[in-house]
């Protein structure tokens, strides 16, 4: 089955700096890789996703890169703000029908003002 | 679009009783719904996957007789925790997926405390 590893587990940055979170996956058949942001006690919210037919996707301050050969993908947040503080989860789909996801262990991002 | 609701948002129950949690997709038809549990400071652990009108598929180690899942329509799935015990206390979150490949939209979660 799919195994998703996420690093680091905690990340502290100064406001305005960039933050990078990395994930690796094991199933070469995976083709959908979403990132979720979860604030304390709230639901995970999809912030960006990427499919295996592209190597990079950007949405304002957030970007995701995918290296299919190495089976890893990364979330990049630029110009971090205190409201970016949350737990971020990466995920990969388990089968190329796409619906089931395996989540990484999460990264607690703290942006210090 | 893609709004998922969950009810109740929190519940406290006595050990040995059963609790039902509802998950609804409000503005789309969910062909598949998923149930997760999340312990404090941990990741989302998939419990089961349910498709409308068919039996749920449970993950290894999840007791199907304890966690009853019903997906009666394309907009509603329920999770019943039967004979709850304190170790069942957790944050239970549902998600729903439509026709598109991969996207899951999460409900707000239900915090269950068993005393």
CSV table of C-alpha atoms in Angstrom, one decimal:
chain,number,residue,atom,x,y,z
A,1,UNK,CA,0.0,0.0,0.0
A,2,UNK,CA,0.9,3.7,-0.1
A,3,UNK,CA,3.2,5.1,2.5
A,4,UNK,CA,3.6,8.9,2.8
A,5,UNK,CA,6.4,10.4,4.9
A,6,UNK,CA,6.4,14.1,5.7
A,7,UNK,CA,9.2,16.3,7.1
A,8,UNK,CA,9.8,18.3,9.2
A,9,UNK,CA,7.3,17.6,11.9
A,10,UNK,CA,7.6,21.1,13.2
A,11,UNK,CA,8.9,24.2,11.5
A,12,UNK,CA,9.4,27.7,12.9
A,13,UNK,CA,10.0,30.6,10.7
A,14,UNK,CA,10.1,34.4,11.0
A,15,UNK,CA,7.4,36.4,9.4
A,16,UNK,CA,8.3,37.1,5.8
A,17,UNK,CA,10.6,34.1,5.4
A,18,UNK,CA,9.8,31.1,3.2
A,19,UNK,CA,8.7,27.7,4.5
A,20,UNK,CA,9.3,24.4,2.7
A,21,UNK,CA,7.6,21.1,3.7
A,22,UNK,CA,8.6,17.9,1.9
A,23,UNK,CA,6.9,14.6,1.4
A,24,UNK,CA,7.8,11.3,-0.1
A,25,UNK,CA,5.5,8.6,-1.3
A,26,UNK,CA,6.0,4.9,-2.1
A,27,UNK,CA,3.4,4.0,-4.7
A,28,UNK,CA,4.6,4.9,-8.2
A,29,UNK,CA,0.9,4.6,-9.4
A,30,UNK,CA,-0.1,7.6,-7.3
A,31,UNK,CA,-1.0,10.6,-9.5
A,32,UNK,CA,-2.8,13.1,-7.3
A,33,UNK,CA,-1.1,15.0,-4.4
A,34,UNK,CA,-3.1,17.5,-2.4
A,35,UNK,CA,-2.0,19.6,0.5
A,36,UNK,CA,-4.3,20.5,3.4
A,37,UNK,CA,-4.1,23.2,6.1
A,38,UNK,CA,-5.6,22.4,9.4
A,39,UNK,CA,-6.0,25.0,12.1
A,40,UNK,CA,-6.5,23.9,15.7
A,41,UNK,CA,-9.8,22.1,16.2
A,42,UNK,CA,-11.0,22.8,12.7
A,43,UNK,CA,-11.4,20.8,9.5
A,44,UNK,CA,-8.5,20.3,7.0
A,45,UNK,CA,-8.8,22.6,4.1
A,46,UNK,CA,-7.4,21.9,0.7
A,47,UNK,CA,-5.0,24.7,-0.2
A,48,UNK,CA,-3.3,23.4,-3.3
A,49,UNK,CA,-3.0,20.1,-5.3
A,50,UNK,CA,-0.9,18.8,-8.1
A,51,UNK,CA,-1.4,16.0,-10.6
A,52,UNK,CA,1.4,13.8,-12.0
A,53,UNK,CA,1.2,15.4,-15.4
A,54,UNK,CA,2.8,18.6,-14.2
A,55,UNK,CA,5.9,19.3,-12.2
A,56,UNK,CA,4.9,22.6,-10.5
A,57,UNK,CA,1.9,24.5,-9.7
A,58,UNK,CA,1.6,28.0,-8.1
A,59,UNK,CA,-1.2,29.9,-6.4
A,60,UNK,CA,-0.1,33.3,-5.1
A,61,UNK,CA,2.3,32.7,-2.2
A,62,UNK,CA,1.9,28.9,-2.3
A,63,UNK,CA,3.6,26.5,-4.7
A,64,UNK,CA,3.9,22.8,-5.0
A,65,UNK,CA,6.6,20.9,-6.9
A,66,UNK,CA,6.5,17.2,-7.8
A,67,UNK,CA,9.4,14.9,-8.8
A,68,UNK,CA,7.8,11.7,-10.0
A,69,UNK,CA,11.1,9.9,-10.6
A,70,UNK,CA,12.2,10.5,-7.0
A,71,UNK,CA,8.6,10.2,-5.7
A,72,UNK,CA,8.7,13.3,-3.7
A,73,UNK,CA,6.7,16.5,-3.6
A,74,UNK,CA,7.1,19.7,-1.7
A,75,UNK,CA,5.0,22.7,-0.5
A,76,UNK,CA,6.6,26.1,-0.7
A,77,UNK,CA,5.1,29.1,1.1
A,78,UNK,CA,6.7,32.5,0.5
A,79,UNK,CA,6.4,35.7,2.5
A,80,UNK,CA,4.9,33.8,5.4
A,81,UNK,CA,2.4,35.5,7.6
A,82,UNK,CA,1.3,34.7,11.2
A,83,UNK,CA,-2.0,33.5,9.8
A,84,UNK,CA,-0.1,30.8,7.9
A,85,UNK,CA,0.5,29.1,11.3
A,86,UNK,CA,-1.2,25.8,11.3
A,87,UNK,CA,-0.6,22.1,10.7
A,88,UNK,CA,-0.1,21.1,7.1
A,89,UNK,CA,-0.7,17.7,5.7
A,90,UNK,CA,0.4,16.2,2.4
A,91,UNK,CA,-1.4,13.3,0.9
A,92,UNK,CA,-1.2,11.0,-2.1
A,93,UNK,CA,-3.9,9.0,-3.7
A,94,UNK,CA,-3.7,5.2,-3.1
A,95,UNK,CA,-5.0,4.1,-6.5
A,96,UNK,CA,-5.0,5.9,-9.8
A,97,UNK,CA,-8.8,6.1,-9.6
A,98,UNK,CA,-8.0,8.9,-7.3
A,99,UNK,CA,-10.4,8.9,-4.4
A,100,UNK,CA,-8.6,7.3,-1.5
A,101,UNK,CA,-5.8,9.3,0.1
A,102,UNK,CA,-3.0,8.4,2.4
A,103,UNK,CA,-1.8,11.3,4.6
A,104,UNK,CA,1.6,12.3,5.8
A,105,UNK,CA,2.2,12.8,9.5
A,106,UNK,CA,1.7,16.5,9.4
A,107,UNK,CA,4.0,19.6,9.9
A,108,UNK,CA,3.2,22.2,12.5
A,109,UNK,CA,4.2,25.5,11.0
A,110,UNK,CA,4.7,28.4,13.4
A,111,UNK,CA,5.3,31.9,11.9
A,112,UNK,CA,6.7,34.3,14.4
A,113,UNK,CA,5.8,37.9,14.0
B,1,UNK,CA,-19.1,24.9,-3.6
B,2,UNK,CA,-18.1,21.6,-2.1
B,3,UNK,CA,-19.5,22.1,1.4
B,4,UNK,CA,-19.6,19.2,3.8
B,5,UNK,CA,-21.4,19.5,7.1
B,6,UNK,CA,-21.1,17.2,10.1
B,7,UNK,CA,-23.3,16.8,13.2
B,8,UNK,CA,-22.9,17.0,16.1
B,9,UNK,CA,-19.8,19.1,16.4
B,10,UNK,CA,-19.2,17.7,19.8
B,11,UNK,CA,-20.7,15.0,22.0
B,12,UNK,CA,-20.1,13.6,25.5
B,13,UNK,CA,-21.5,10.2,26.3
B,14,UNK,CA,-21.3,7.6,29.0
B,15,UNK,CA,-19.3,4.4,28.5
B,16,UNK,CA,-21.4,1.7,26.9
B,17,UNK,CA,-23.7,3.9,25.0
B,18,UNK,CA,-23.8,4.5,21.2
B,19,UNK,CA,-23.3,7.7,19.4
B,20,UNK,CA,-24.3,8.5,15.8
B,21,UNK,CA,-22.5,11.1,13.7
B,22,UNK,CA,-23.9,12.5,10.5
B,23,UNK,CA,-22.0,13.7,7.5
B,24,UNK,CA,-23.7,15.6,4.7
B,25,UNK,CA,-22.5,17.0,1.4
B,26,UNK,CA,-24.6,20.1,1.0
B,27,UNK,CA,-24.0,21.2,-2.6
B,28,UNK,CA,-22.8,18.2,-4.5
B,29,UNK,CA,-23.4,14.5,-4.8
B,30,UNK,CA,-20.8,12.5,-3.0
B,31,UNK,CA,-20.2,9.2,-4.7
B,32,UNK,CA,-17.7,8.3,-1.9
B,33,UNK,CA,-17.5,9.3,1.7
B,34,UNK,CA,-14.6,8.7,4.1
B,35,UNK,CA,-14.4,8.5,7.8
B,36,UNK,CA,-11.3,9.4,9.7
B,37,UNK,CA,-10.3,9.7,13.3
B,38,UNK,CA,-7.6,12.1,14.5
B,39,UNK,CA,-6.0,11.9,17.9
B,40,UNK,CA,-4.4,15.1,19.4
B,41,UNK,CA,-1.3,16.2,17.4
B,42,UNK,CA,-1.6,13.3,15.1
B,43,UNK,CA,-2.4,12.8,11.5
B,44,UNK,CA,-5.7,11.7,9.9
B,45,UNK,CA,-6.2,8.0,10.1
B,46,UNK,CA,-8.7,6.5,7.6
B,47,UNK,CA,-11.2,4.3,9.3
B,48,UNK,CA,-13.5,3.3,6.4
B,49,UNK,CA,-14.7,4.2,2.9
B,50,UNK,CA,-18.3,4.2,2.0
B,51,UNK,CA,-20.0,4.3,-1.4
B,52,UNK,CA,-23.7,5.1,-1.7
B,53,UNK,CA,-25.8,2.0,-1.5
B,54,UNK,CA,-23.1,-0.4,-0.7
B,55,UNK,CA,-21.3,-1.8,2.3
B,56,UNK,CA,-18.4,0.2,3.7
B,57,UNK,CA,-14.8,-0.9,3.3
B,58,UNK,CA,-13.0,-0.8,6.6
B,59,UNK,CA,-9.3,-0.3,7.1
B,60,UNK,CA,-7.3,-3.0,8.7
B,61,UNK,CA,-7.7,-3.0,12.5
B,62,UNK,CA,-11.0,-1.1,12.5
B,63,UNK,CA,-13.8,-3.1,13.9
B,64,UNK,CA,-16.8,-3.0,11.6
B,65,UNK,CA,-19.2,-4.1,14.3
B,66,UNK,CA,-18.1,-1.3,16.5
B,67,UNK,CA,-18.0,1.5,13.9
B,68,UNK,CA,-21.2,1.1,11.9
B,69,UNK,CA,-21.3,3.1,8.7
B,70,UNK,CA,-24.3,3.7,6.6
B,71,UNK,CA,-24.3,5.6,3.3
B,72,UNK,CA,-27.9,5.8,2.5
B,73,UNK,CA,-27.9,8.5,-0.2
B,74,UNK,CA,-25.5,10.5,-2.3
B,75,UNK,CA,-25.6,13.3,0.3
B,76,UNK,CA,-25.6,11.5,3.7
B,77,UNK,CA,-23.4,9.0,5.5
B,78,UNK,CA,-23.6,8.2,9.2
B,79,UNK,CA,-21.0,6.7,11.6
B,80,UNK,CA,-22.3,5.0,14.7
B,81,UNK,CA,-19.9,4.3,17.5
B,82,UNK,CA,-21.5,1.4,19.4
B,83,UNK,CA,-20.8,0.6,23.0
B,84,UNK,CA,-18.4,3.5,23.2
B,85,UNK,CA,-15.5,3.4,25.6
B,86,UNK,CA,-13.1,6.1,26.8
B,87,UNK,CA,-10.4,4.9,24.3
B,88,UNK,CA,-12.9,5.8,21.5
B,89,UNK,CA,-12.6,9.5,22.5
B,90,UNK,CA,-11.3,11.2,19.5
B,91,UNK,CA,-11.9,13.8,16.8
B,92,UNK,CA,-13.9,12.1,14.0
B,93,UNK,CA,-13.9,13.7,10.6
B,94,UNK,CA,-15.7,12.8,7.5
B,95,UNK,CA,-14.9,13.8,3.9
B,96,UNK,CA,-16.8,13.5,0.7
B,97,UNK,CA,-15.6,13.0,-2.8
B,98,UNK,CA,-17.5,13.7,-6.0
B,99,UNK,CA,-16.9,12.6,-9.5
B,100,UNK,CA,-13.6,14.3,-9.8
B,101,UNK,CA,-10.5,12.2,-9.2
B,102,UNK,CA,-8.9,12.8,-5.8
B,103,UNK,CA,-10.5,15.9,-4.3
B,104,UNK,CA,-11.9,15.3,-0.8
B,105,UNK,CA,-13.7,17.9,1.1
B,106,UNK,CA,-13.8,17.6,4.8
B,107,UNK,CA,-16.6,18.2,7.3
B,108,UNK,CA,-15.9,20.3,10.5
B,109,UNK,CA,-15.4,17.2,12.6
B,110,UNK,CA,-17.0,15.8,15.7
B,111,UNK,CA,-15.2,15.7,19.0
B,112,UNK,CA,-16.4,12.6,20.9
B,113,UNK,CA,-15.6,12.3,24.6
B,114,UNK,CA,-16.6,9.1,26.4
B,115,UNK,CA,-16.7,9.3,30.1
